[in-house]
Each structure stands twice: as C-alpha cells, then as structure tokens.
Short mmCIF file of C-alpha atoms in Angstrom, two decimals:
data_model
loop_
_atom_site.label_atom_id
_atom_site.label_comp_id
_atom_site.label_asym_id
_atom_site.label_seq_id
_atom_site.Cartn_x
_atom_site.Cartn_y
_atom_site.Cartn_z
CA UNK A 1 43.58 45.80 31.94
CA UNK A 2 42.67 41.96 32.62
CA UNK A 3 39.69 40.48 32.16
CA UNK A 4 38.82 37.99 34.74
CA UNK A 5 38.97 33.84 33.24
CA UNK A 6 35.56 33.37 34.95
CA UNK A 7 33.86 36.15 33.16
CA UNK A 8 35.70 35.45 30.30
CA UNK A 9 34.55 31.51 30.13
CA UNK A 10 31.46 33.52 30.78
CA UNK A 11 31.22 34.85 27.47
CA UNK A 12 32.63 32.00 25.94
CA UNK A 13 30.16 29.72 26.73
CA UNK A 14 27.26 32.88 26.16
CA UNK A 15 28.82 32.80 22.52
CA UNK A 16 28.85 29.38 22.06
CA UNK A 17 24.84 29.04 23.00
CA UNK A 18 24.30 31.29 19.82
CA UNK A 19 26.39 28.27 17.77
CA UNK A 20 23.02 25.92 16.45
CA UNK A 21 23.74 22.33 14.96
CA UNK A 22 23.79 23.19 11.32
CA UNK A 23 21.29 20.24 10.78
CA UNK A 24 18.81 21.01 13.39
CA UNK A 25 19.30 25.19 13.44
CA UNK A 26 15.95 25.24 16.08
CA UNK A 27 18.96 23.44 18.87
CA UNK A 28 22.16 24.80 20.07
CA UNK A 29 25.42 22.69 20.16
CA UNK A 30 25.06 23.93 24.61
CA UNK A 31 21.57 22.55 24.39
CA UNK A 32 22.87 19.43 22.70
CA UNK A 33 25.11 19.03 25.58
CA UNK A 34 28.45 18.88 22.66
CA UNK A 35 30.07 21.62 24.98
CA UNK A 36 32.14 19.32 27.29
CA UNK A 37 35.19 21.61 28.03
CA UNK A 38 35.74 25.53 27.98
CA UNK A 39 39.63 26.97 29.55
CA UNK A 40 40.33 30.40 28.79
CA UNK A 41 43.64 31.78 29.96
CA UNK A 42 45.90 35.09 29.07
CA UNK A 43 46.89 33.61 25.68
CA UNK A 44 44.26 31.45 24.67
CA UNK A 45 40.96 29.64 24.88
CA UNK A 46 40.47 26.01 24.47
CA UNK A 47 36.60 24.57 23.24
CA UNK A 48 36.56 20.13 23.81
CA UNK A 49 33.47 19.15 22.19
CA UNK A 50 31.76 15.78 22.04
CA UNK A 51 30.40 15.18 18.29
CA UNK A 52 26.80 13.54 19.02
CA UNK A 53 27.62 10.60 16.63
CA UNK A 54 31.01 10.34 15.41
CA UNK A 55 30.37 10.16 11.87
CA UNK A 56 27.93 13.46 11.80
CA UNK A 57 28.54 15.48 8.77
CA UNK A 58 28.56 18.39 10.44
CA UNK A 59 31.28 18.20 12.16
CA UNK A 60 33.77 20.37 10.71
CA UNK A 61 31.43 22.93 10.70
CA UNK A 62 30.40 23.07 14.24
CA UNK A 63 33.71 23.40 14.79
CA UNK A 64 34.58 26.04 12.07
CA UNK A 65 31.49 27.86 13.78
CA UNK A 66 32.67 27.42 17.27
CA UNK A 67 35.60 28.88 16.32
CA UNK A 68 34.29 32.09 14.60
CA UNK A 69 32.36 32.76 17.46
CA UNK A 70 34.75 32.24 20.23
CA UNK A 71 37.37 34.79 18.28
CA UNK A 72 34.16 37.17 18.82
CA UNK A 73 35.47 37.48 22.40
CA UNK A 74 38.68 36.15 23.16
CA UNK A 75 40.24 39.35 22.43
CA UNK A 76 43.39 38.37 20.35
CA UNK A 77 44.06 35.23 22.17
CA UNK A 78 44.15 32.03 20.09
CA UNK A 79 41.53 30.02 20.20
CA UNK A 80 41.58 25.85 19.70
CA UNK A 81 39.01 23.78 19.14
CA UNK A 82 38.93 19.82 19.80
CA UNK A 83 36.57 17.16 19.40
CA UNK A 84 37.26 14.15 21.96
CA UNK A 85 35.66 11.10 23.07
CA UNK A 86 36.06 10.99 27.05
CA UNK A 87 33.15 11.07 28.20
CA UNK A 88 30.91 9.89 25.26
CA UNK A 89 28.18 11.96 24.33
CA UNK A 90 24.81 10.44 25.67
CA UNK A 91 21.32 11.28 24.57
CA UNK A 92 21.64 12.48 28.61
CA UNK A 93 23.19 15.66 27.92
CA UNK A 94 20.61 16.95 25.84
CA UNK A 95 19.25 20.04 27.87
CA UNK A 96 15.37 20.42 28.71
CA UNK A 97 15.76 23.35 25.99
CA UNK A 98 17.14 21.05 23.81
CA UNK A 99 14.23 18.71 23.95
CA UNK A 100 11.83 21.24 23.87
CA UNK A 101 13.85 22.86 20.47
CA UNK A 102 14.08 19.09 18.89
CA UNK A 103 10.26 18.64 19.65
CA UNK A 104 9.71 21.99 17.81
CA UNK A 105 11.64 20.96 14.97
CA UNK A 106 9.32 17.81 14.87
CA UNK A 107 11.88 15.28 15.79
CA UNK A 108 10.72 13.83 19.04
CA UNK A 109 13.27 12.99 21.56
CA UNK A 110 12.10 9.59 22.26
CA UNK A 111 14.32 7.96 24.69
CA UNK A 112 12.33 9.86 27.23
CA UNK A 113 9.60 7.33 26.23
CA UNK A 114 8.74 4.38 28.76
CA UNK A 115 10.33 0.58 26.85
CA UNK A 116 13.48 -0.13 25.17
CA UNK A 117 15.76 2.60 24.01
CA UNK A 118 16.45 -0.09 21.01
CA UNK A 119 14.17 0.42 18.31
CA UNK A 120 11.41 -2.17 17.29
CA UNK A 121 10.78 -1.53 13.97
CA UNK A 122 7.19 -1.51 12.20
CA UNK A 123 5.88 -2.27 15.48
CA UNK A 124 4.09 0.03 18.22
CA UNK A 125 6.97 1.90 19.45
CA UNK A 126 5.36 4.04 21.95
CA UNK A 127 7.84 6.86 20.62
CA UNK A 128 5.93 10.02 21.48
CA UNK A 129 4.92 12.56 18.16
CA UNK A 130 6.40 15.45 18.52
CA UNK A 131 3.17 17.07 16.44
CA UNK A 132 0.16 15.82 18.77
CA UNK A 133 2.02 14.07 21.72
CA UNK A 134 0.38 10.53 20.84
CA UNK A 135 2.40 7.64 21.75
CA UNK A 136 0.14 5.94 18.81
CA UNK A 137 3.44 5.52 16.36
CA UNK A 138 5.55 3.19 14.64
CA UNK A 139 9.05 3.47 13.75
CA UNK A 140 9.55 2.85 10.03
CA UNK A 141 13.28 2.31 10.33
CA UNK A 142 16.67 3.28 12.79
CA UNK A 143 17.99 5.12 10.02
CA UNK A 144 17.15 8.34 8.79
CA UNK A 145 18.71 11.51 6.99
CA UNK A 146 21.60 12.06 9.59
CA UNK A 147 23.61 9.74 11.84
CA UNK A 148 21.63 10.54 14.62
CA UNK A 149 18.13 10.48 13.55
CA UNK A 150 15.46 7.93 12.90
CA UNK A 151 12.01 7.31 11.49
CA UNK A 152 8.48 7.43 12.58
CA UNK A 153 4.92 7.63 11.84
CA UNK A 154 2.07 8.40 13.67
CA UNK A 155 -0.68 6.19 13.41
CA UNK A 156 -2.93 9.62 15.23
CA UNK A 157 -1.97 12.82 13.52
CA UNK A 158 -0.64 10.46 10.24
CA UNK A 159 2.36 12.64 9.89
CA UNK A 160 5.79 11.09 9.62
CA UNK A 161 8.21 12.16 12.10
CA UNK A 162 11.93 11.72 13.28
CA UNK A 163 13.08 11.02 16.38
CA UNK A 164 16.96 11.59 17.82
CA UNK A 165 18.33 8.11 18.21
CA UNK A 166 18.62 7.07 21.52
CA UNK A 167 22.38 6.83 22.57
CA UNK A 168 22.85 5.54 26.06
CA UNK A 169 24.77 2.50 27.09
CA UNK A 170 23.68 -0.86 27.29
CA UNK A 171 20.37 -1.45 29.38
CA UNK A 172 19.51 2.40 29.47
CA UNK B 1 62.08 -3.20 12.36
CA UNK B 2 59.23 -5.11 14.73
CA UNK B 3 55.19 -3.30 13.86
CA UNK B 4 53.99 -1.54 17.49
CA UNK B 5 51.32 -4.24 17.80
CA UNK B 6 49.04 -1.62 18.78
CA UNK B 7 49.52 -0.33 15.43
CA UNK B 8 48.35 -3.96 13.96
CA UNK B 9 45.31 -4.10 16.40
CA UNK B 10 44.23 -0.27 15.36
CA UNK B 11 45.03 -1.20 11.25
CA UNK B 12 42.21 -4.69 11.97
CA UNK B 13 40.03 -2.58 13.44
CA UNK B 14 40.33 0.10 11.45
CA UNK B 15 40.70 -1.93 7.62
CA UNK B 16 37.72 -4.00 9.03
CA UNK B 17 35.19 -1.12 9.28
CA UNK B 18 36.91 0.85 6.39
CA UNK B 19 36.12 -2.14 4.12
CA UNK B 20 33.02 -3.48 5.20
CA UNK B 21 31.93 0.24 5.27
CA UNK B 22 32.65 0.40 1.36
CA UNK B 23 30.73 -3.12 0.85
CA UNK B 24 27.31 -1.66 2.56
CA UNK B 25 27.94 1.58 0.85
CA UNK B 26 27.58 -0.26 -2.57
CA UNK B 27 24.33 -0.40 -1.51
CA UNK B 28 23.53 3.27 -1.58
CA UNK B 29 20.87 3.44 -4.55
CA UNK B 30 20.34 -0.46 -5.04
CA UNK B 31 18.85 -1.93 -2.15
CA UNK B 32 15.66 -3.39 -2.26
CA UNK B 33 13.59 -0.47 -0.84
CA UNK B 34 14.83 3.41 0.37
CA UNK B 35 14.75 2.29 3.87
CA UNK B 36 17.27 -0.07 3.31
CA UNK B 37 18.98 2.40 0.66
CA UNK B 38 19.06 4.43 3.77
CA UNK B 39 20.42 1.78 6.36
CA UNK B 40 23.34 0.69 4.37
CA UNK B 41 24.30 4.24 3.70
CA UNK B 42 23.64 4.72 7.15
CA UNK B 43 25.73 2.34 8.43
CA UNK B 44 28.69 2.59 6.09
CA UNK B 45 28.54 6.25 7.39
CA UNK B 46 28.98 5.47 10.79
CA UNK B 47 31.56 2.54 10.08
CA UNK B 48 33.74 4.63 7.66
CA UNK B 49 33.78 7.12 10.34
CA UNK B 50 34.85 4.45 13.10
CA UNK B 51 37.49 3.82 10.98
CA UNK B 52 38.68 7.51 10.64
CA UNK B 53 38.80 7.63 14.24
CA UNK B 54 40.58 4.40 14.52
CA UNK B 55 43.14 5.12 12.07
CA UNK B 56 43.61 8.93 13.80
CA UNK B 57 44.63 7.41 16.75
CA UNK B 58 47.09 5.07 14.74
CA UNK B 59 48.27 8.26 13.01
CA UNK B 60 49.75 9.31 16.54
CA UNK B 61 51.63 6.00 16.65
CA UNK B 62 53.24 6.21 13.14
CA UNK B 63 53.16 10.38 12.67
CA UNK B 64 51.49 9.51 9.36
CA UNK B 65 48.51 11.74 7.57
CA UNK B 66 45.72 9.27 8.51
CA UNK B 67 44.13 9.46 5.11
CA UNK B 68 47.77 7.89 3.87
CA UNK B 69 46.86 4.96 6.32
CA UNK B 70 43.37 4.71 5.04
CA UNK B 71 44.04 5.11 1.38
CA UNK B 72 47.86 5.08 0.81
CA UNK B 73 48.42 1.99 1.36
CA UNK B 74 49.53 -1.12 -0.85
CA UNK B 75 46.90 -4.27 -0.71
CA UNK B 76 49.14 -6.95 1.75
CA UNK B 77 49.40 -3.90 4.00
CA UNK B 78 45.68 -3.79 4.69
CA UNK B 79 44.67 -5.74 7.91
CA UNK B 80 41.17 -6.17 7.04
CA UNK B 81 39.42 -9.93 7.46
CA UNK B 82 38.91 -11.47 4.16
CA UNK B 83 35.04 -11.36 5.35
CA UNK B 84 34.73 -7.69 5.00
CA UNK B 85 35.89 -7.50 0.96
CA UNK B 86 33.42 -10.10 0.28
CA UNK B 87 30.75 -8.68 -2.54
CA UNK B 88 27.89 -7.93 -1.25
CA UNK B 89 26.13 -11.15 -3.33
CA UNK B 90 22.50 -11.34 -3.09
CA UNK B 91 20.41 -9.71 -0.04
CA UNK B 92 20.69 -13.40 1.92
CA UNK B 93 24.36 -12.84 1.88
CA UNK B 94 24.07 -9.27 2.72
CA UNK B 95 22.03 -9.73 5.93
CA UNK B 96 24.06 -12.80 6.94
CA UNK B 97 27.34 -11.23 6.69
CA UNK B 98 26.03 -7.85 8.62
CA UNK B 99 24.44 -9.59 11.62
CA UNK B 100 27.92 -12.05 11.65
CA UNK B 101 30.06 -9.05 11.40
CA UNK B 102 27.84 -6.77 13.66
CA UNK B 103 27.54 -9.23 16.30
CA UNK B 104 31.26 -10.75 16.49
CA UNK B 105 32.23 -6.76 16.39
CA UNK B 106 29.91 -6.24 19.94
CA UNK B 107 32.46 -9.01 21.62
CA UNK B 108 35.21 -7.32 20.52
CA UNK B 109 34.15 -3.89 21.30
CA UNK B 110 32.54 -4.92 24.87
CA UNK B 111 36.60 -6.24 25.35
CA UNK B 112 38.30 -3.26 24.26
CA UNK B 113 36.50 -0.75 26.08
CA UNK B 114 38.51 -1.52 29.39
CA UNK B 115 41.75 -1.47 27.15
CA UNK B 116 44.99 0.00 28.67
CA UNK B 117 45.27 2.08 25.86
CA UNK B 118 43.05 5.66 26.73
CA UNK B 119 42.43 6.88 23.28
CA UNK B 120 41.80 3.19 21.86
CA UNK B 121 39.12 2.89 24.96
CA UNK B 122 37.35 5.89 24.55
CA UNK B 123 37.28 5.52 20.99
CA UNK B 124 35.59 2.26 21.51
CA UNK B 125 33.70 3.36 24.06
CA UNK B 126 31.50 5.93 21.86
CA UNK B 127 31.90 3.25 18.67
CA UNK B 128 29.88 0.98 21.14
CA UNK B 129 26.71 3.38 21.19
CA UNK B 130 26.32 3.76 17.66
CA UNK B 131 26.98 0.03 16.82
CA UNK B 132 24.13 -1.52 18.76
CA UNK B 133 21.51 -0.06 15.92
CA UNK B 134 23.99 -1.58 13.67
CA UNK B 135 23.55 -5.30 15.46
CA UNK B 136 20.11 -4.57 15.64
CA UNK B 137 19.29 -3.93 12.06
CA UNK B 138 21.33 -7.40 11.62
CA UNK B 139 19.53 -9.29 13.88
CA UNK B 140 16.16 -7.85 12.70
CA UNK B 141 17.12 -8.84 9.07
CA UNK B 142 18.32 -12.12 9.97
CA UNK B 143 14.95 -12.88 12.08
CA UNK B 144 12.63 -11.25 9.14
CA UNK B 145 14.28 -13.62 6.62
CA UNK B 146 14.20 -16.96 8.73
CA UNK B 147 11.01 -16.87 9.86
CA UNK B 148 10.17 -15.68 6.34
CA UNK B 149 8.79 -17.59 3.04
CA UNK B 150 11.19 -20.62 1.99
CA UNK B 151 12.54 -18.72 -0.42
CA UNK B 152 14.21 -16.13 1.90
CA UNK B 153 15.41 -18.75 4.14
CA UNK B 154 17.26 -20.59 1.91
CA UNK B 155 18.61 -17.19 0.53
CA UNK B 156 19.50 -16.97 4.23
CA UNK B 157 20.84 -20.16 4.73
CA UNK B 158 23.16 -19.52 1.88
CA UNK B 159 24.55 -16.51 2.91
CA UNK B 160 25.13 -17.85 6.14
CA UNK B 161 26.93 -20.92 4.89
CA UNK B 162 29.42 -18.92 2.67
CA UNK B 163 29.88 -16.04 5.29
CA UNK B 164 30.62 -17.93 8.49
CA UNK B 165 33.75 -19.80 8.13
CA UNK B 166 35.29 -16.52 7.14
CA UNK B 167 33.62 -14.58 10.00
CA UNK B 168 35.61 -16.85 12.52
CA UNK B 169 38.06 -15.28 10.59
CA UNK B 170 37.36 -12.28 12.05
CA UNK B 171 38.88 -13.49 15.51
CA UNK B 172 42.22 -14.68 13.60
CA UNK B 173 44.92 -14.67 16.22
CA UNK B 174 46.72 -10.81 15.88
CA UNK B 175 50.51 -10.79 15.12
CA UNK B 176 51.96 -9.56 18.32
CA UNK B 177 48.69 -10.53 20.20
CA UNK B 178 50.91 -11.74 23.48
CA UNK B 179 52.13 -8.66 23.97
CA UNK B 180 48.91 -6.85 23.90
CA UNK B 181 47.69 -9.25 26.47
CA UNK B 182 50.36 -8.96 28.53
CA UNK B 183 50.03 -4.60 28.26
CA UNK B 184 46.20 -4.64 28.79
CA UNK B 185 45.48 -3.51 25.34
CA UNK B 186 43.14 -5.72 24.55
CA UNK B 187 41.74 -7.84 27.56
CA UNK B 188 40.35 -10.98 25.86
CA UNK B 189 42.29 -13.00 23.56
CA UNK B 190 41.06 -13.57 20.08
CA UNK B 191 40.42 -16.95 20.36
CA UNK B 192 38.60 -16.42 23.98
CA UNK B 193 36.38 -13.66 21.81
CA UNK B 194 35.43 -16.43 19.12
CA UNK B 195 34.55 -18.49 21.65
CA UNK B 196 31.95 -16.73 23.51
CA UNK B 197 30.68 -15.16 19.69
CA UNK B 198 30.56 -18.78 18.52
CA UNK B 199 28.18 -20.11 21.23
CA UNK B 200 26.43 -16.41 21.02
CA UNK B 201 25.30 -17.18 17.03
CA UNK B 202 25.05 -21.38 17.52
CA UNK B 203 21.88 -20.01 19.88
CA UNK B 204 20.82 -17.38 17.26
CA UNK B 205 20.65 -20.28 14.69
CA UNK B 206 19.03 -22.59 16.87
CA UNK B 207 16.66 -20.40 17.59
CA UNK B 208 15.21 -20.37 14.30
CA UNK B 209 16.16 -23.73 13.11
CA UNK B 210 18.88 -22.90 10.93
CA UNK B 211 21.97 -24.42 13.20
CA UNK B 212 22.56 -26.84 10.68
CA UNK B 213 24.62 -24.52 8.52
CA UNK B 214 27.10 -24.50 10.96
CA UNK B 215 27.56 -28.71 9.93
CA UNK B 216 26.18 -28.45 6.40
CA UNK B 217 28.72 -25.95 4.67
CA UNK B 218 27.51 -25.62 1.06
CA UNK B 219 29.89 -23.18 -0.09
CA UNK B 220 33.34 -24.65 -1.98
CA UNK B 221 35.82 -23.42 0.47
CA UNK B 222 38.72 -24.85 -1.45
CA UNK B 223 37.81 -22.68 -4.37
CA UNK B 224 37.19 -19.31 -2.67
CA UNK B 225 40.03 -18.69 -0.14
CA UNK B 226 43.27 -19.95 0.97
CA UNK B 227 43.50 -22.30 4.02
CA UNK B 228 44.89 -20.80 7.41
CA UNK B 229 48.78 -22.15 5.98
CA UNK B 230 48.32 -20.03 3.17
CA UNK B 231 48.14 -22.10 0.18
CA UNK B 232 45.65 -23.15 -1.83
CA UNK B 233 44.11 -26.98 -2.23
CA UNK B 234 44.98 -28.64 -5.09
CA UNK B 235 41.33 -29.43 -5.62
CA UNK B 236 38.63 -28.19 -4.19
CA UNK B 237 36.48 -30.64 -2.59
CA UNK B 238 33.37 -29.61 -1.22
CA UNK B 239 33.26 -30.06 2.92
CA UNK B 240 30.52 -31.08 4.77
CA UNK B 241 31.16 -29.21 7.91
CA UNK B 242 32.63 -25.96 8.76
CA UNK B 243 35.80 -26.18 9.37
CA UNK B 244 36.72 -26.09 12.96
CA UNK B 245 32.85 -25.71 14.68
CA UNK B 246 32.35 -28.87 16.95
CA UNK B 247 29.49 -29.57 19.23
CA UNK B 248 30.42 -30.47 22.36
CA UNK B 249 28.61 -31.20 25.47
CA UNK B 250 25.16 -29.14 23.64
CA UNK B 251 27.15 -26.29 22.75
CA UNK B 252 29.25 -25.27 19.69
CA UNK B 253 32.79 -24.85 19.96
CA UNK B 254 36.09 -24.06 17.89
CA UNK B 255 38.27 -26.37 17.55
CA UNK B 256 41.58 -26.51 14.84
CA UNK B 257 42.14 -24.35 12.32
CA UNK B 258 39.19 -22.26 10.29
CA UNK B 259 39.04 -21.12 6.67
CA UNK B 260 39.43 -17.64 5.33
CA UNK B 261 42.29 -17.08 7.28
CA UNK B 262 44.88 -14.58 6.32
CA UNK B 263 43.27 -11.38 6.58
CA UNK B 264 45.38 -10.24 9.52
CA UNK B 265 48.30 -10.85 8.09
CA UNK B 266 47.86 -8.90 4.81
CA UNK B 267 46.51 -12.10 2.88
CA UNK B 268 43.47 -11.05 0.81
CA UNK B 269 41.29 -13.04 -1.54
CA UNK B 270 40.70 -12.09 -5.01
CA UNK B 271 37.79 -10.04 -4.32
CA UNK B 272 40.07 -7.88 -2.51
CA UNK B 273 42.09 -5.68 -5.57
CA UNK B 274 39.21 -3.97 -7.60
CA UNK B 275 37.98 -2.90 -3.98
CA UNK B 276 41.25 -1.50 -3.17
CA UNK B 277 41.51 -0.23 -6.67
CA UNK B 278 38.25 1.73 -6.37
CA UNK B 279 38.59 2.79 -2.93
CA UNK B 280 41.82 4.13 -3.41
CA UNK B 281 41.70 5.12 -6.41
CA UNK B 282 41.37 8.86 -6.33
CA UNK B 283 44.02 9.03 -2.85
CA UNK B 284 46.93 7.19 -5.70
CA UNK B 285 45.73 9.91 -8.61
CA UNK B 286 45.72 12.67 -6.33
CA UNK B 287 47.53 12.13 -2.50
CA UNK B 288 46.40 14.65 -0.40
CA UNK B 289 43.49 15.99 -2.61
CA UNK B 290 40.17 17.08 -0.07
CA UNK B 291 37.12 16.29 -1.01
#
C-alpha cells in the first residue's frame, strides 16, 4: 500500500497551515510565506523554512511545531526540519490571508502603504491602522516587542498599533 | 597549520556583531527612554543572532559546536575590531559609534552578498534586510543630535572624535585577505571598502557641519589603543588630525596607517577582558550548558 508523494506533500503542507507563529497565533507560518520547501519520499519528509527575521525567538518552536505536526502524517517516515536562507524571506511572501490575519491581530502590514518602506519616525508615516484604516499615523519607533514588528499610533482612532516591519531589498 | 581564511573573514564578522551586540545590549533597562530601551535590545537581538548564523556557517569549516566559537574561546582568538568592545560611554558616543558601525557594516555587506562562498552570501543576503533599520536608527540619531541643542552636538562631536579612528579600524586589512580576493569570497578589498565608507560619512558630516572632527581629533589616541605596529607610544601626545584621513581634491581620503588597529589580528584594548569575562562567563563555568 503506497501513498502517492503528491498527495502526501498534500497533507504535509494541509498540516503545516494548522502550524500559527507562536507570536502572532491569528497567522499561519503558510500564510507567512516561512514554508519554502516540502519533499516527501518512502522514508522521509523534509520541511526548509525561511525564519521571517533571523533572530525571531520563536524559532525553535516553529520548528519543534512543524515537526509535531508533520509526524501527524508521515506515517513512520522521519521527518527533518531546516531553516535556510536561499531565498530570503521578504515581507512579499506574506499571503493575502496573512495580511488580512495580521490586520486582525491589529498589526497593520504596512509596506503595502504608498512612500518609503524605511520608517520615518515621529513623522506622518502614512502606515495604514489596522483598527479604522486611517493613514492618519505616526510611527513611534522601528522597534517593537519582536524582531519583526514596529510601532505606531494613530493620530484618528488614538490607539497604538504595530505594524510588521517591512523587509524587502533596497529601493522596494 | 595556516587558518582557512574564510574561517578569519566569518570569526570578523561574526566577533564584530557578537561584541557590539553585547555593548547595545548593556543598554537594555538604561537608555534614556523605553523606545530606545527597546532599540538597543532590538538591535543587539538581531546582531547577536547575525553572529550565530555567521559563526554556524564557520562551525562547518572547523566541525566545532558553534557556541564553543562564540563563547569558548580565549581573548587574542577573538577577531572582533577594537571599535566594537568600546563602552558604551555617554549617549553621544553611543549614537556615533552605531551609525559608524552600522553604516561601514552596509559596505561590507552590499560586497559580500555576491561572495563565492553560497552559505556566506545568503547569510549576508538576509543580514542585509534586517540591518538597514539598524543604519537607519543610526543615521536618525546622528541627525536628531546634530541639528540638536549645543549641548547634544558637542556630546556628538565627541563621540564621533573618539569612535572614528577606530571605526577605520573596522576595514583593517584581513590576514589571508589575497586569497579571498583571488577565490571571490569577498569581492572588494578592505581598503577599497574604507574608501568608498570614508567619502560616504565625510558627506554625512558635512552635511551637518560637523566634518571637522575628521581634522580636529580630541580624543588621546596614544593613551587608549596601540598603534597599527602594535606597541604603545611612549607618551601620549594629543594629535590634531585623525590619523590617516586626508582631503584631497574636495573629498576625504585614507591615506597611511590608522589607529585602533589590531582587532583582526586578536589585539584587543583593555576594555576588551571584563567583556569577554562577562560574556563568557557562564560558557567557561558550564561548556555546553542551554539556556
């Protein structure tokens, strides 16, 4: 009895879109676009993922997670999961789902915004709140409480938001 | 037995992020406001983490447990320039040394990211996207305190005088460099890299004014760090310009030796051993402990 590879990667990457990012649980690590490789053959699956920022706390548990669900059905073959840095993970590969999840969460996906993907801070930043949808905010600083998150206000709503830093290279 | 010099290249890189890291992490509850609390925990985050990458990748070269080339090593073996172990001084010094360091690390970077060497390049290539909020927080710092009250320009100015000689440092010449050249490892030569960085900051700094600390050095180089030979003047006389910054034909150059010089061969200032000894010190009590 053999299951076929392409229903099998199937299922892997079904399981996988059940695997949230321990940080933001309202977005998937598919939705984040982290899932960059899935191979299954007859003796075992491999997972590449792209950490979002390489220094993200999180990352040994994404891929302790990963793993757990994977072994949910690779039926006794071993599976291996990697993180590697070919292609680097962009702000690109974050799904439509993913933006719509991140908004929900109240951490606007900003690079979508028209201007500069750097941030100005303290200054109009056009970086749209994820609450009201006014472009009336100000980001208080590039640095938030992960890696990969910043800090906003809105001058509209007056609620204080995050945003997912931008990553895209140079002139994005 | 002759060092892979891909294995000095990733130990600079790696010692350089690794230690500035712990500097701006020294930060983390002291800094003037929480936002800044939260930058310089930020970024020693992302650096420390650019070094655990770095120093994986040498851990392929040497089949070593990369937190024994973080942590396990003795003080000369460290790679780091003398910049990084630098204390982190007053907030002038801070900001001067983070935008020098942030912005001499983008020419670097932007060179390495069509190395030869796949894992270094990728590496590099992700490092790149994480850095430019790093450069940017510099460059906004520097730009908020020059254009600022007197008092935090001069704070400026200071840090800036006693922070650049050793950030030409940073492009010291690499044991083994030829080689790398020659292999496509890196693609720019360190002192091509200073260069470009050089006339890259001499515009900064006229920009606001302040190019004059690249003539007017204030700090006592004699007394903090040994020349580019190694040894130590017999008295320190304050200098009146950098050492080896010209202006030539409107634009600044290098030219000669510079101060601070040593780093890359395992030649660390004073500063250097009660970082190591704190940084380390839970890897020597415990080697292989996980925390």
């Amino acid at each position: 009895m053999k299951t076929d590879m392409g229903v099998l990667e199937g299922r892997v990457r079904e399981a996988l879109a059940a695997v949230p990012d321990p940080e933001i649980p309202a977005c998937s690590i598919v939705d984040l676009g982290m899932v960059e490789r899935v191979d299954a053959t007859t003796d075992h699956i491999d997972v590449d993922l792209l950490p979002t920022f390489i220094g993200c706390p999180a990352k040994d548990i994404i891929g302790e997670e990963v793993k757990k669900a994977v072994r949910t059905v690779a039926e006794e073959r071993e599976v291996r999961v990697r993180f590697v840095y070919d292609p680097p993970w962009t702000t690109d590969r974050i799904t439509e789902r993913g933006k719509e999840a991140l908004r929900s969460f109240g951490i606007s996906p900003h690079w979508e915004t028209e201007g500069p993907v750097a941030i100005p801070l303290l200054t109009g930043s056009g970086v749209a709140c994820p609450y009201c949808g006014s472009a009336d905010t100000v980001t208080e600083s590039a640095f938030g409480p992960t890696p990969c998150r910043s800090v906003h206000f809105c001058r509209s709503c007056r609620n204080p938001f995050e945003g997912f830093k931008a990553k895209q290279p140079s002139g994005g | 037995m002759a060092e892979d010099p891909r294995l000095i290249l990733l130990l600079a890189l790696a010692d350089d992020e690794l230690v500035i890291g712990h500097r701006h992490s020294e930060w983390t509850g002291w800094a003037p406001y929480i936002e800044e609390d939260l930058a310089f925990s930020s970024i020693a985050q992302d650096e420390m983490a650019h070094a655990r990458l770095l120093y994986e990748i040498a851990s392929e070269l040497t089949g070593e447990d990369p937190d024994a080339l973080a942590l396990g090593r003795k003080p000369p073996e460290y790679r780091n320039a003398v910049l990084c172990e630098r204390p982190n001084g007053d907030w002038g010094f801070t900001v001067a040394r983070q935008y020098l360091y942030d912005s001499a690390d983008e020419g670097r970077l932007a060179a390495l990211a069509g190395s030869s060497f796949k894992d270094l390049a990728d590496a590099v290539r992700t490092i790149q996207l994480e850095e430019r909020y790093h450069l940017e927080h510099g460059r906004l710092w520097f730009r908020r305190l020059a254009e600022g009250p007197v008092q935090a320009r001069e704070h400026l100015a200071d840090g800036l005088s006693q922070a650049l000689p050793e950030a030409m440092a940073l492009f010291e010449t690499l044991p083994g460099e030829e080689a790398l050249l020659d292999d496509g490892v890196i693609t720019r030569s360190s002192e091509d890299l200073l260069g470009e960085w050089l006339e890259r900051v001499g515009l900064d700094l006229e920009s606001v004014s302040l190019d004059w600390v690249l003539t007017e050095h204030a700090a006592q180089v004699g007394e903090l760090v040994p020349t580019s030979s190694g040894a130590l003047e017999e008295e320190s006389t304050p200098t009146l310009a950098v050492p080896g910054i010209e202006r030539r034909e409107g634009r600044w150059v290098h030219v000669g030796e510079f101060a601070g010089a040593g780093g890359r061969q395992g030649r660390h200032t004073e500063d250097f051993t009660p970082l190591w000894e704190e940084m380390t010190g839970l890897y020597r009590q415990v080697p292989g402990a996980s925390w």
